[in-house]
Tab-separated table of C-alpha atoms and ligand atoms in Angstrom:
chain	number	residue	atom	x	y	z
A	1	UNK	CA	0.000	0.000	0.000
A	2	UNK	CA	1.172	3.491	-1.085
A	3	UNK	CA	-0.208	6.152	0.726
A	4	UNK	CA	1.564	9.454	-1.372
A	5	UNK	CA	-0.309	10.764	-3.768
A	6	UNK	CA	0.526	10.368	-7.596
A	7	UNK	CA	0.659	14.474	-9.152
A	8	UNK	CA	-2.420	13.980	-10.780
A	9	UNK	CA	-3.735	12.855	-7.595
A	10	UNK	CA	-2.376	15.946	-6.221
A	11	UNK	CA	-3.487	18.263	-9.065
A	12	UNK	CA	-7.056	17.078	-8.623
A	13	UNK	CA	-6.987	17.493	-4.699
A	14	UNK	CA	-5.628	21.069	-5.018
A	15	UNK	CA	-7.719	21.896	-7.482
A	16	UNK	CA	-11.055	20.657	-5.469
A	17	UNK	CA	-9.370	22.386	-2.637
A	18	UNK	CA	-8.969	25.874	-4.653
A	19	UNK	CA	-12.500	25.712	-5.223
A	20	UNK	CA	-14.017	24.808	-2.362
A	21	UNK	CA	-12.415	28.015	-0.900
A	22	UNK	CA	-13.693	30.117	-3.700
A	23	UNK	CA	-17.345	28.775	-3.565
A	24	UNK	CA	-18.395	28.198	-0.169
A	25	UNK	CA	-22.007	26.851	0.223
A	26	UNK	CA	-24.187	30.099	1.236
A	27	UNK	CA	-25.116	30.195	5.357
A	28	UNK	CA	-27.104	27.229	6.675
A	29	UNK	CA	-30.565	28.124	7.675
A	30	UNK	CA	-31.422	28.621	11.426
A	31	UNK	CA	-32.511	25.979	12.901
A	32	UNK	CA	-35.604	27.011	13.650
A	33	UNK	CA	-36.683	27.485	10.177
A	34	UNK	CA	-36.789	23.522	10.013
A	35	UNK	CA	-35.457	20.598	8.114
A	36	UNK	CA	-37.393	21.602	4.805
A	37	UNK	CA	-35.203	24.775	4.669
A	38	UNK	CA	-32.036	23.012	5.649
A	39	UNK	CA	-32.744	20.392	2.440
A	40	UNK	CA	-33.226	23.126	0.259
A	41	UNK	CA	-30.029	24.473	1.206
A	42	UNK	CA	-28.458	21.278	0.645
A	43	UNK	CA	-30.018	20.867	-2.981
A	44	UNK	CA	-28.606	24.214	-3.625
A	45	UNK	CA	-25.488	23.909	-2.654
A	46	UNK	CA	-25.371	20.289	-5.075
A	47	UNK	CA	-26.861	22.357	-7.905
A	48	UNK	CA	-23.167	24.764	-7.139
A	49	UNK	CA	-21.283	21.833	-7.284
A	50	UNK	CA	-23.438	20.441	-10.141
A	51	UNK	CA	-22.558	23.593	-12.227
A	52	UNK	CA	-19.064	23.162	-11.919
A	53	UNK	CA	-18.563	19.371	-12.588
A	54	UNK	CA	-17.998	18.387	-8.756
A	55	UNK	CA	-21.206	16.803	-8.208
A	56	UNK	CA	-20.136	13.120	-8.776
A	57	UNK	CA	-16.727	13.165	-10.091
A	58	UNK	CA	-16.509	9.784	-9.762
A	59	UNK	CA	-19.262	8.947	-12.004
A	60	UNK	CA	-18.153	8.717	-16.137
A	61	UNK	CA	-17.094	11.567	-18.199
A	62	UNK	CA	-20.267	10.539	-20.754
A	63	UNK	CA	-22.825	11.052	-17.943
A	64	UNK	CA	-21.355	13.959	-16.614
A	65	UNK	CA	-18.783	13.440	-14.294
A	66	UNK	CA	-14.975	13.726	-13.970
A	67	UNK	CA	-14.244	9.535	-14.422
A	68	UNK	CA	-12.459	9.977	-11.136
A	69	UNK	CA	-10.485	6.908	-10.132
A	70	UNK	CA	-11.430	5.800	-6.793
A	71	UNK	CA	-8.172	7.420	-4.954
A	72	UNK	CA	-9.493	10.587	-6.422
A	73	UNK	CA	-12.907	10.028	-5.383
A	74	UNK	CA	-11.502	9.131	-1.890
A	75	UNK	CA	-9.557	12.576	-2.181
A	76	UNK	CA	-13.258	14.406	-3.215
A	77	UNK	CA	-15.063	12.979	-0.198
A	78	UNK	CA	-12.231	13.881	1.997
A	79	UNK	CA	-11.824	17.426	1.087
A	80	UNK	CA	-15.491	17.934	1.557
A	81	UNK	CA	-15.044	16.692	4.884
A	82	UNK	CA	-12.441	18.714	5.539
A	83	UNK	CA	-13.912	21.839	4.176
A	84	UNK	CA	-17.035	21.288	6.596
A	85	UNK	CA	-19.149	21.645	3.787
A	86	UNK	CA	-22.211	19.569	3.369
A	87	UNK	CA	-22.715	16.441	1.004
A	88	UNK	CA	-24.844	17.098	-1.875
A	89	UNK	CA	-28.615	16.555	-1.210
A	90	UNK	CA	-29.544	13.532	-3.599
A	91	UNK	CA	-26.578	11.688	-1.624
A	92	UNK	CA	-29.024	8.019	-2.250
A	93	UNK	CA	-29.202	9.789	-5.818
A	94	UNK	CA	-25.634	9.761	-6.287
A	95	UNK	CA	-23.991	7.308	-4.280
A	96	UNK	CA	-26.428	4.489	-5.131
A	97	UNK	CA	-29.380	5.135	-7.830
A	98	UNK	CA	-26.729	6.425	-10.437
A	99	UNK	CA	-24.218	3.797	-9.735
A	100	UNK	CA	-26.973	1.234	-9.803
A	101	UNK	CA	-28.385	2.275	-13.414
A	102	UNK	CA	-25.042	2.617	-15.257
A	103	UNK	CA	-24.869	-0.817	-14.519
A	104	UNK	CA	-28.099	-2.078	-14.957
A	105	UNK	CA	-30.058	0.477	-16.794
A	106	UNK	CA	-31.109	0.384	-20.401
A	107	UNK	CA	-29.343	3.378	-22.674
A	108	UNK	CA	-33.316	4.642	-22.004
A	109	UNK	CA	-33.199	4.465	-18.778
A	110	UNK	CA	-29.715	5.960	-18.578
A	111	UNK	CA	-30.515	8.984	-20.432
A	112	UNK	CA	-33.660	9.918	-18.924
A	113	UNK	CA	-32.542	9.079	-15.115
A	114	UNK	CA	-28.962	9.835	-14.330
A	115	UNK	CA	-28.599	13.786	-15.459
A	116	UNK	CA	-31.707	15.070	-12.981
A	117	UNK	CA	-30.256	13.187	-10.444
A	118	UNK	CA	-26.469	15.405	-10.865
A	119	UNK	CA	-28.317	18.235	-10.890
A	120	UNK	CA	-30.345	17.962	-8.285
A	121	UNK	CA	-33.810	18.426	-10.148
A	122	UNK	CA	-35.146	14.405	-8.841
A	123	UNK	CA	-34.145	13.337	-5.823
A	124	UNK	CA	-34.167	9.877	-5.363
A	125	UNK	CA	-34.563	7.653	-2.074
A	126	UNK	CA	-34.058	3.873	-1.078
A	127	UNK	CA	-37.051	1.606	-0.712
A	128	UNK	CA	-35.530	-1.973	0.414
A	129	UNK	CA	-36.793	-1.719	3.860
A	130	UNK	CA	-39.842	-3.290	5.327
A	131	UNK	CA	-41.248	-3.564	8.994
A	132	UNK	CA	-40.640	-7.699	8.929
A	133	UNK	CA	-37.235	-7.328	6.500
A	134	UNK	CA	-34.367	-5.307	6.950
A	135	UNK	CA	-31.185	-7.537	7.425
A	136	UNK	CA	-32.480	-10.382	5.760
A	137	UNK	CA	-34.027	-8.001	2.614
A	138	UNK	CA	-34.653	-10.736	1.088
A	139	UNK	CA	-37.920	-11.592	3.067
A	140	UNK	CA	-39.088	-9.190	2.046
A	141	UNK	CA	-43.098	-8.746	1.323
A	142	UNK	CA	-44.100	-5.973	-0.841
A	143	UNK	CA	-45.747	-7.714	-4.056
A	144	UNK	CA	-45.759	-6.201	-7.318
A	145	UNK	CA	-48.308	-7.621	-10.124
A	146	UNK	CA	-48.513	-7.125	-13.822
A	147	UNK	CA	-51.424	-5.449	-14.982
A	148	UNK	CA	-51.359	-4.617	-19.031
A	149	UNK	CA	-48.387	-2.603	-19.437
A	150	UNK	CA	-48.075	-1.471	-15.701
A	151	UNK	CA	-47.296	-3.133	-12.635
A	152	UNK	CA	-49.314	-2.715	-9.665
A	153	UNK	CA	-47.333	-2.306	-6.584
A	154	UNK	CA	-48.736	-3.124	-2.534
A	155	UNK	CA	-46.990	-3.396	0.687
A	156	UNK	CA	-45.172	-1.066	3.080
A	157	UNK	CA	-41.259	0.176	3.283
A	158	UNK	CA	-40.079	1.775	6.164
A	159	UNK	CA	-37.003	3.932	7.153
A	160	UNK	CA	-37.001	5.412	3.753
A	161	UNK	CA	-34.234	8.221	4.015
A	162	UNK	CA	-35.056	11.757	2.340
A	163	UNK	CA	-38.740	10.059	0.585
A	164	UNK	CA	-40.707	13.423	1.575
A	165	UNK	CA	-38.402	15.248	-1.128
A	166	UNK	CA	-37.776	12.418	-3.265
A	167	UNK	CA	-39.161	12.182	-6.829
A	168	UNK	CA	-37.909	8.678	-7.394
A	169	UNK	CA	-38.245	5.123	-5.406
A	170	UNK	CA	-35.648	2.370	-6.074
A	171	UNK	CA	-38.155	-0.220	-5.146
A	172	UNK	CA	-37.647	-3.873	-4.494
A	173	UNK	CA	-40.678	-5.788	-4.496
A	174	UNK	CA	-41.900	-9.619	-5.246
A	175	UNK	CA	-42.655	-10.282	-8.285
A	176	UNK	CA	-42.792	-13.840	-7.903
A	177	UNK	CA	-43.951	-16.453	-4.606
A	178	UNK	CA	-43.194	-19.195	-5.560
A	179	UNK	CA	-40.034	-19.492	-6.579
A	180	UNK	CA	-36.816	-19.029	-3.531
A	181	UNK	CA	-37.073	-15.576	-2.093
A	182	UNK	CA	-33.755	-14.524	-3.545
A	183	UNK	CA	-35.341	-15.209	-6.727
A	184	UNK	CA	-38.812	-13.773	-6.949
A	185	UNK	CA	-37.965	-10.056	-6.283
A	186	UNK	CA	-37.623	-7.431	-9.010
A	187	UNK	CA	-36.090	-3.807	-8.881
A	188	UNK	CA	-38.542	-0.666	-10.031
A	189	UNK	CA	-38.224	3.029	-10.576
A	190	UNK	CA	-40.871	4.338	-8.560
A	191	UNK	CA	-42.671	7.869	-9.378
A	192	UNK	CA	-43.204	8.712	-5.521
A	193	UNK	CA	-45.534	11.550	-7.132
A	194	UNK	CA	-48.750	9.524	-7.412
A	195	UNK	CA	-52.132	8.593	-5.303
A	196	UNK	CA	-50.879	5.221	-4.385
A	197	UNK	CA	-47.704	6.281	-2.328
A	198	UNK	CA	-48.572	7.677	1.085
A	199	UNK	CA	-44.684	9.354	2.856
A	200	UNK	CA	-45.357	9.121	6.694
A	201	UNK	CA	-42.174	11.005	8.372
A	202	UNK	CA	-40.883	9.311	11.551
A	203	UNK	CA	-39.868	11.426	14.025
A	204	UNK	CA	-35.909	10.400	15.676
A	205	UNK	CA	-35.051	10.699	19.267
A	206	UNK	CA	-32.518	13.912	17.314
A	207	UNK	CA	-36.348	15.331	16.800
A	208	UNK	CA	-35.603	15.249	13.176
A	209	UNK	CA	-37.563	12.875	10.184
A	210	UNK	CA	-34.569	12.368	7.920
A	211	UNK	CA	-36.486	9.134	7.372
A	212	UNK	CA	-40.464	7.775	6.802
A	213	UNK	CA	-42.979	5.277	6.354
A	214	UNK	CA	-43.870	4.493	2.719
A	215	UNK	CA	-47.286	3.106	2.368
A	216	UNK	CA	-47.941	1.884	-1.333
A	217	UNK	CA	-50.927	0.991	-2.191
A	218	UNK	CA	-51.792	0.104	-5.984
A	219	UNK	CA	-49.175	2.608	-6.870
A	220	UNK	CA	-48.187	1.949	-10.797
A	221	UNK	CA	-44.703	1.431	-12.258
A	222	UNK	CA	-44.562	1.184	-15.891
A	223	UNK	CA	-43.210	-2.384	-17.282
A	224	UNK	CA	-40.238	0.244	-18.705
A	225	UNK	CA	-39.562	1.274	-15.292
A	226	UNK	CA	-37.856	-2.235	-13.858
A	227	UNK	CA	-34.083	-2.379	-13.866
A	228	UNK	CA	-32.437	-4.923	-14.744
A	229	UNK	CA	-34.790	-7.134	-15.701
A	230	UNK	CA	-38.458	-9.053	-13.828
A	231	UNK	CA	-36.912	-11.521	-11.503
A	232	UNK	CA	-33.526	-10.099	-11.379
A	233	UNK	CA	-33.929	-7.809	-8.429
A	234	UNK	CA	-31.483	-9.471	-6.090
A	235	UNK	CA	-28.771	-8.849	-8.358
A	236	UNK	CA	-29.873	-5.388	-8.870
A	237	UNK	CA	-30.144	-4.837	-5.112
A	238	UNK	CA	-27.153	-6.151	-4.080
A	239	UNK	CA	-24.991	-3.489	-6.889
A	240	UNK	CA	-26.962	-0.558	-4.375
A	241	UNK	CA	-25.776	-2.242	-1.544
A	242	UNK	CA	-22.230	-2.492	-2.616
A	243	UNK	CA	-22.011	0.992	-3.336
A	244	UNK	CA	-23.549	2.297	-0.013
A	245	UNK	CA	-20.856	2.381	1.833
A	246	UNK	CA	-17.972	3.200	-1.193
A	247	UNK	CA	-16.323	6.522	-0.770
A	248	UNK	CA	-18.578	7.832	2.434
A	249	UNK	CA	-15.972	6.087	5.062
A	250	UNK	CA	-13.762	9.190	3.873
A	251	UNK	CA	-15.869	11.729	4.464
A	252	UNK	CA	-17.333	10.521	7.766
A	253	UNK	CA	-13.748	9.232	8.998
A	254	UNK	CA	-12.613	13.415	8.463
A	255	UNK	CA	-15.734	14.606	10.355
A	256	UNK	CA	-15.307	12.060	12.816
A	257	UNK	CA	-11.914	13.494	13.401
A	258	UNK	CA	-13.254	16.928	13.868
A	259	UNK	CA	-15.904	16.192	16.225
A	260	UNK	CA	-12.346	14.604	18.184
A	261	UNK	CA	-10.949	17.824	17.684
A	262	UNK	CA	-13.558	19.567	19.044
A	263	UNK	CA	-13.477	17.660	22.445
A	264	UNK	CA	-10.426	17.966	22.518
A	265	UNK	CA	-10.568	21.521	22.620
A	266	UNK	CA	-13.253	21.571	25.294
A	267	UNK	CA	-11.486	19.278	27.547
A	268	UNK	CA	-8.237	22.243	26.756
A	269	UNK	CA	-10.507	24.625	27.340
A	270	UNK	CA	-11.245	22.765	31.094
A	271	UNK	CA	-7.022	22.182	32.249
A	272	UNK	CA	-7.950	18.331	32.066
A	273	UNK	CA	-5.558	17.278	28.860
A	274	UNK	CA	-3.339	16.551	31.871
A	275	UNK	CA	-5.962	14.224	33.449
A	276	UNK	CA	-4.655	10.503	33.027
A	277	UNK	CA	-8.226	9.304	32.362
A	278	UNK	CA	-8.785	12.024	29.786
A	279	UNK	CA	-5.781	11.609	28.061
A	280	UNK	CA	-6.163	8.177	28.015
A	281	UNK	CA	-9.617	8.334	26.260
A	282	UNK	CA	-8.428	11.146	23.952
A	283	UNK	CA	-5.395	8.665	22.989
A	284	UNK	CA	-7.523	5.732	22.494
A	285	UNK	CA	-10.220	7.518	20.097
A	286	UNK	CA	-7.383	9.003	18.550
A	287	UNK	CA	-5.672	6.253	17.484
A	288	UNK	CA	-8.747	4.333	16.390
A	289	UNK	CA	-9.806	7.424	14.412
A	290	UNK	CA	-6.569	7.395	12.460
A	291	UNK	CA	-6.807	3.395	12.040
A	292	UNK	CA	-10.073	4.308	10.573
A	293	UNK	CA	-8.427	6.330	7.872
A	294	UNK	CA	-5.882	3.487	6.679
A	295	UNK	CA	-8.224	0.907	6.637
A	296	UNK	CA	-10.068	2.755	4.151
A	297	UNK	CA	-7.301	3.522	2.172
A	298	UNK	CA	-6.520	0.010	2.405
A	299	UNK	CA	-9.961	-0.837	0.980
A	300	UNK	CA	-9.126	1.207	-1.980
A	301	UNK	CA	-5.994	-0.912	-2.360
A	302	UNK	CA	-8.178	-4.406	-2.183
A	303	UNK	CA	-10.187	-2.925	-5.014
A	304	UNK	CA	-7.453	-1.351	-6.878
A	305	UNK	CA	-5.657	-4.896	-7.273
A	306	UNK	CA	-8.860	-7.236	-7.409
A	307	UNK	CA	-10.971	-5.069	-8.938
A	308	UNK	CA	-13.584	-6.064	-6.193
A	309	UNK	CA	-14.527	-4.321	-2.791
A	310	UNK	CA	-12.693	-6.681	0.116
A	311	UNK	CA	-14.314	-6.894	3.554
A	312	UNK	CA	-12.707	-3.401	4.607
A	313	UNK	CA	-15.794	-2.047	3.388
A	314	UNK	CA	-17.967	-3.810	6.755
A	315	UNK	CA	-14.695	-3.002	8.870
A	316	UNK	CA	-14.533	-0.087	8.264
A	317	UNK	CA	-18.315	0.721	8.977
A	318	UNK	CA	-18.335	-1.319	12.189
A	319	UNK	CA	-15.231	0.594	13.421
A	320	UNK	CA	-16.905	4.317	12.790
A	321	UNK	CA	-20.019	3.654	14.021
A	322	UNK	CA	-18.611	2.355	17.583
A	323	UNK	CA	-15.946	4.804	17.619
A	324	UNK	CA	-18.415	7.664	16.866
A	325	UNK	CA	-20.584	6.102	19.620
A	326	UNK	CA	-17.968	5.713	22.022
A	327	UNK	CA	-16.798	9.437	21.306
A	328	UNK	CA	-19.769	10.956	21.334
A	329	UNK	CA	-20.828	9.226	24.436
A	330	UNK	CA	-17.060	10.550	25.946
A	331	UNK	CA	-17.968	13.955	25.151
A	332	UNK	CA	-21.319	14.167	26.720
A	333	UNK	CA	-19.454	12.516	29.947
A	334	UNK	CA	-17.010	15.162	29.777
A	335	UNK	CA	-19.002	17.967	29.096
A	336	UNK	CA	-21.375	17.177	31.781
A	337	UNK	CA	-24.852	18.499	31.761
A	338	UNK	CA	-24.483	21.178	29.405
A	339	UNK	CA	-23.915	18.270	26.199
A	340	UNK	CA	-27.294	17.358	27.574
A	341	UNK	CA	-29.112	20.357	26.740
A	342	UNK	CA	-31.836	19.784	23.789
A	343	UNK	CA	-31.117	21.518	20.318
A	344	UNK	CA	-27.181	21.675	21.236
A	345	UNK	CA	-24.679	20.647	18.977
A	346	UNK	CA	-23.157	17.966	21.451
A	347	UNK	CA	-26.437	16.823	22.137
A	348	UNK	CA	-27.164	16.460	18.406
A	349	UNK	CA	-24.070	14.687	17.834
A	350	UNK	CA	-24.489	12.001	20.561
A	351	UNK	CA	-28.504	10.990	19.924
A	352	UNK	CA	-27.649	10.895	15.978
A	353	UNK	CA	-24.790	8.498	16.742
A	354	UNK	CA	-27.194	6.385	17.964
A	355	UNK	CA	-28.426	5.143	14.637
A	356	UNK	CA	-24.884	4.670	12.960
A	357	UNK	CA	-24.984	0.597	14.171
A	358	UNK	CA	-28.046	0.164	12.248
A	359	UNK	CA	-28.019	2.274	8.943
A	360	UNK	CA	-26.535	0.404	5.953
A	361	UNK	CA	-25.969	-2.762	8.013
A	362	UNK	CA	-26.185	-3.294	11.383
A	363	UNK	CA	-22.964	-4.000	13.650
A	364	UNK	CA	-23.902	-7.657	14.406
A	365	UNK	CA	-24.544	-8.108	10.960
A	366	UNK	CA	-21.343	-6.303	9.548
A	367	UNK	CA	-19.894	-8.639	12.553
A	368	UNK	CA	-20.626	-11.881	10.931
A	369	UNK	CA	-19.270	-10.580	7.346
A	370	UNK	CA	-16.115	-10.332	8.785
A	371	UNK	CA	-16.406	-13.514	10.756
A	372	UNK	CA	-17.037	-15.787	7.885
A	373	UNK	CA	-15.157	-14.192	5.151
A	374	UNK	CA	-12.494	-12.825	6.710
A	375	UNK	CA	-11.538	-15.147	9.683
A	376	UNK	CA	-13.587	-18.297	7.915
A	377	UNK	CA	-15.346	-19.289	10.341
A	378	UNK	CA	-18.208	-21.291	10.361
A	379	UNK	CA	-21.427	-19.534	8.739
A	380	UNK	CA	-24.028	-17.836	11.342
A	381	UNK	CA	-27.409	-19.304	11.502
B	1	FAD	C1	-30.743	6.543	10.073
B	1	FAD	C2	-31.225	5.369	9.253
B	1	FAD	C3	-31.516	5.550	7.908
B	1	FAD	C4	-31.988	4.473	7.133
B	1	FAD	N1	-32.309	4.708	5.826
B	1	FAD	C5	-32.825	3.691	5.073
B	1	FAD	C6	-33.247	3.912	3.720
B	1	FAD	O1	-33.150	5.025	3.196
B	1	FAD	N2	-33.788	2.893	3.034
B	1	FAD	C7	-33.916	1.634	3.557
B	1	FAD	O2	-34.392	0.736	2.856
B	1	FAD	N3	-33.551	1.385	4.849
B	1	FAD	C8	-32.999	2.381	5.601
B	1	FAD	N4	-32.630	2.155	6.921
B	1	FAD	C9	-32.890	0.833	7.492
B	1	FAD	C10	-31.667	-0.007	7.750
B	1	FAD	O3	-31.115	-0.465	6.539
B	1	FAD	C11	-32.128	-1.153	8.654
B	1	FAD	O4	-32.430	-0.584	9.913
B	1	FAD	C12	-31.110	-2.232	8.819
B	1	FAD	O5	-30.912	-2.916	7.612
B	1	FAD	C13	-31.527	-3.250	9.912
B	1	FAD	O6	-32.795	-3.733	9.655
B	1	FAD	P1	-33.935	-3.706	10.787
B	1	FAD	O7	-34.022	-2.329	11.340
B	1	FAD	O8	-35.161	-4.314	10.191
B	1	FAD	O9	-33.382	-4.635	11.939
B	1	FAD	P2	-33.387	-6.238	11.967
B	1	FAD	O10	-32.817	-6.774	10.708
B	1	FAD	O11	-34.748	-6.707	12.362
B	1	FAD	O12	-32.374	-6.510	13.146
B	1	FAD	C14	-32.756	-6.426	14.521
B	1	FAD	C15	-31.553	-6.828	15.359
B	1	FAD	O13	-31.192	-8.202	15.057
B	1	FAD	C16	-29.824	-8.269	14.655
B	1	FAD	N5	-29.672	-9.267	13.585
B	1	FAD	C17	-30.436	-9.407	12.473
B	1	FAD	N6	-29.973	-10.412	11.712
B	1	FAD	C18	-28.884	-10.930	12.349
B	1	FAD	C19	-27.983	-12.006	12.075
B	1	FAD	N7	-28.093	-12.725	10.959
B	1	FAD	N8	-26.984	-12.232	12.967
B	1	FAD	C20	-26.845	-11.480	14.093
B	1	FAD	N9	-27.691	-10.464	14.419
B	1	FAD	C21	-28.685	-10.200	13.560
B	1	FAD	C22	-29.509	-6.873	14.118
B	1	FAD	O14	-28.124	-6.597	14.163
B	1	FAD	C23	-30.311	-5.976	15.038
B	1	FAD	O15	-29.612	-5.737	16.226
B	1	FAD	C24	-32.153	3.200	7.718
B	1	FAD	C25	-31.855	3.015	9.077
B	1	FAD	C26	-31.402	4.079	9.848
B	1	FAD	C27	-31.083	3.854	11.301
């Protein structure tokens, strides 16, 4: 593993860094005004990138990105870490839709789909989800019938990030009973924007909805709309899955590191840097933050060489969400009451990290990836 940068490595870094310090995202909305205004913000700020090419530079020159390698991409997530800017709004758009569809999508389904998700004009959210299926997706129930050219969609997805702005639904549904689970399910492009599709937002112990209840009933999906072909869904699903967690671990390992630096400033800020059992928990998260960071580099390596994601990908997500936990949970100890007041930052941080061992794979699931294909051991029941 070579962690220096090659100079067009370092050419594209400086020049995302150049212009990230000429175009800052306007001010954030007050809190008050509510999550709506905050979104719109966000979409804004992704149509700024959008209009000069740094909205997916990882994704192909020919639909409209920079054909970033995946150091560079690394480098791009980084920075805007680092530049405490915010991700683009269509995030599920970008990171997993897009990806998805080059892959699976007809040249149709391409061209009408990928540039409104760059831009920012569809946002798009993740429907895999269901009250009885969320590790084992494949149990899923939602059931999808043909009906002349359509097909007729019923069931109910839940913990659907961002679906109260989202134009789009990548849908996994059954298409077929009686054949193995794995094999009866089928991927659609759903139009959220129709009678059948009812968004209920959940509310979060943060007080936020960033996610919702979806309940479809008799929504239609045009027989054009399915990716990847009826019966084929698993396949589809599991390319959105793969990508969920590509490139992120660099952003969230840099703001991880600057909520550290943040506490570590407090406990400054309080004489206790000199505190044994302070400085011992400072160390410790430090040097698990900064492990963090070179097992995702080494992830890029696995891929680099074997043109595959290796298991650093469920590493690396198990180690941010308990470290982010652990230092979150440090701070508010720290801190003492005043990290407990509602609507602060600190108090933010630490109910949000609750959620990080369950979104895109829970810890005891990530747990038993690494169990049986890293250390080969026997397969979990
Ligand atoms: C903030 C947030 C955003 C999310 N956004 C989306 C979204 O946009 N779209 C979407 O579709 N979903 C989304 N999810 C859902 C997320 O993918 C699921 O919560 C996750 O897959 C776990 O499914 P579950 O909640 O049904 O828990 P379950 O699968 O029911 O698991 C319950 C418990 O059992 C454990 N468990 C389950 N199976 C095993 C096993 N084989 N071995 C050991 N332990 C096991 C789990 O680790 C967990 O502790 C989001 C979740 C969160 C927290």
């Amino acid at each position: 593993m070579d962690l220096t940068f090659s100079e067009k490595e370092t050419a594209f870094r400086d020049e995302l860094r150049a212009w990230l310090a000429a175009n800052p995202p306007s001010d954030p909305p007050r809190r008050e005004e509510g999550e709506e205004a905050n979104y719109a913000w966000r979409r804004e700020w992704q149509r700024q990138l959008y209009d000069w090419g740094w909205a997916a530079p990882g994704w192909p020159a020919e639909y409209g990105g920079r054909g970033a390698t995946l150091t560079e991409s690394a480098i791009y997530f980084e920075e805007l870490g680092a530049a405490r800017v915010p991700l683009p709004a269509n995030v599920l758009g970008l990171l997993l839709g897009g990806p998805t569809l080059m892959v699976w999508g007809t040249d149709e389904q391409k061209e009408r789909y990928l540039p409104p998700i760059l831009s920012a004009e569809e946002i798009w959210c993740q429907g895999f989800s269901e009250p009885d299926a969320g590790s084992d997706l494949a149990s899923l129930k939602t059931r999808a019938v043909k009906d002349g050219d359509d097909w007729v969609i019923t069931g109910q997805k839940v913990w659907t990030s961002g679906a109260q702005y989202s134009k789009w639904c990548m849908l996994v549904a059954r298409t077929d009973s009686e054949v193995a689970k794995h094999k009866g399910l089928s991927y659609f492009l759903m139009d959220m924007e129709q009678p059948g599709v009812q968004v209920v937002p959940l509310r979060q112990i943060t007080g936020e909805s960033e996610f919702n209840e979806l309940f479809i009933d008799g929504a239609r999906v045009p027989d054009e709309n399915v990716l990847g072909g009826v019966g084929n869904g698993w396949r589809v699903a599991l390319a959105t899955l793969m990508n969920e967690r590509s490139g992120l671990a660099f952003f969230l390992q840099v703001r991880m590191r600057q909520l550290l630096d943040s506490v570590i400033e407090e406990a400054a800020a309080r004489d206790l840097l000199d505190d044994p059992v302070v400085a011992d928990h400072l160390g410790e998260l430090y040097l698990k933050a900064e492990v963090l960071r070179l097992t995702a580099y080494r992830g890029l390596t696995t891929i680099e060489k074997y043109g595959q994601p290796g298991p650093e990908g469920s590493l690396t997500k198990w180690m941010w969400s308990e470290t982010n936990q652990q230092l979150t949970q440090f701070a508010a100890d720290l801190l003492g009451p005043e990290a407990l007041t509602a609507g602060g930052p600190w108090s933010y941080e630490l109910l949000r990290a609750r959620g990080n061992s369950l979104e895109g794979g829970t810890t005891e699931v990530l747990k038993n990836i690494v169990a049986e294909r890293v250390l080969g051991l026997p397969k979990a029941r």
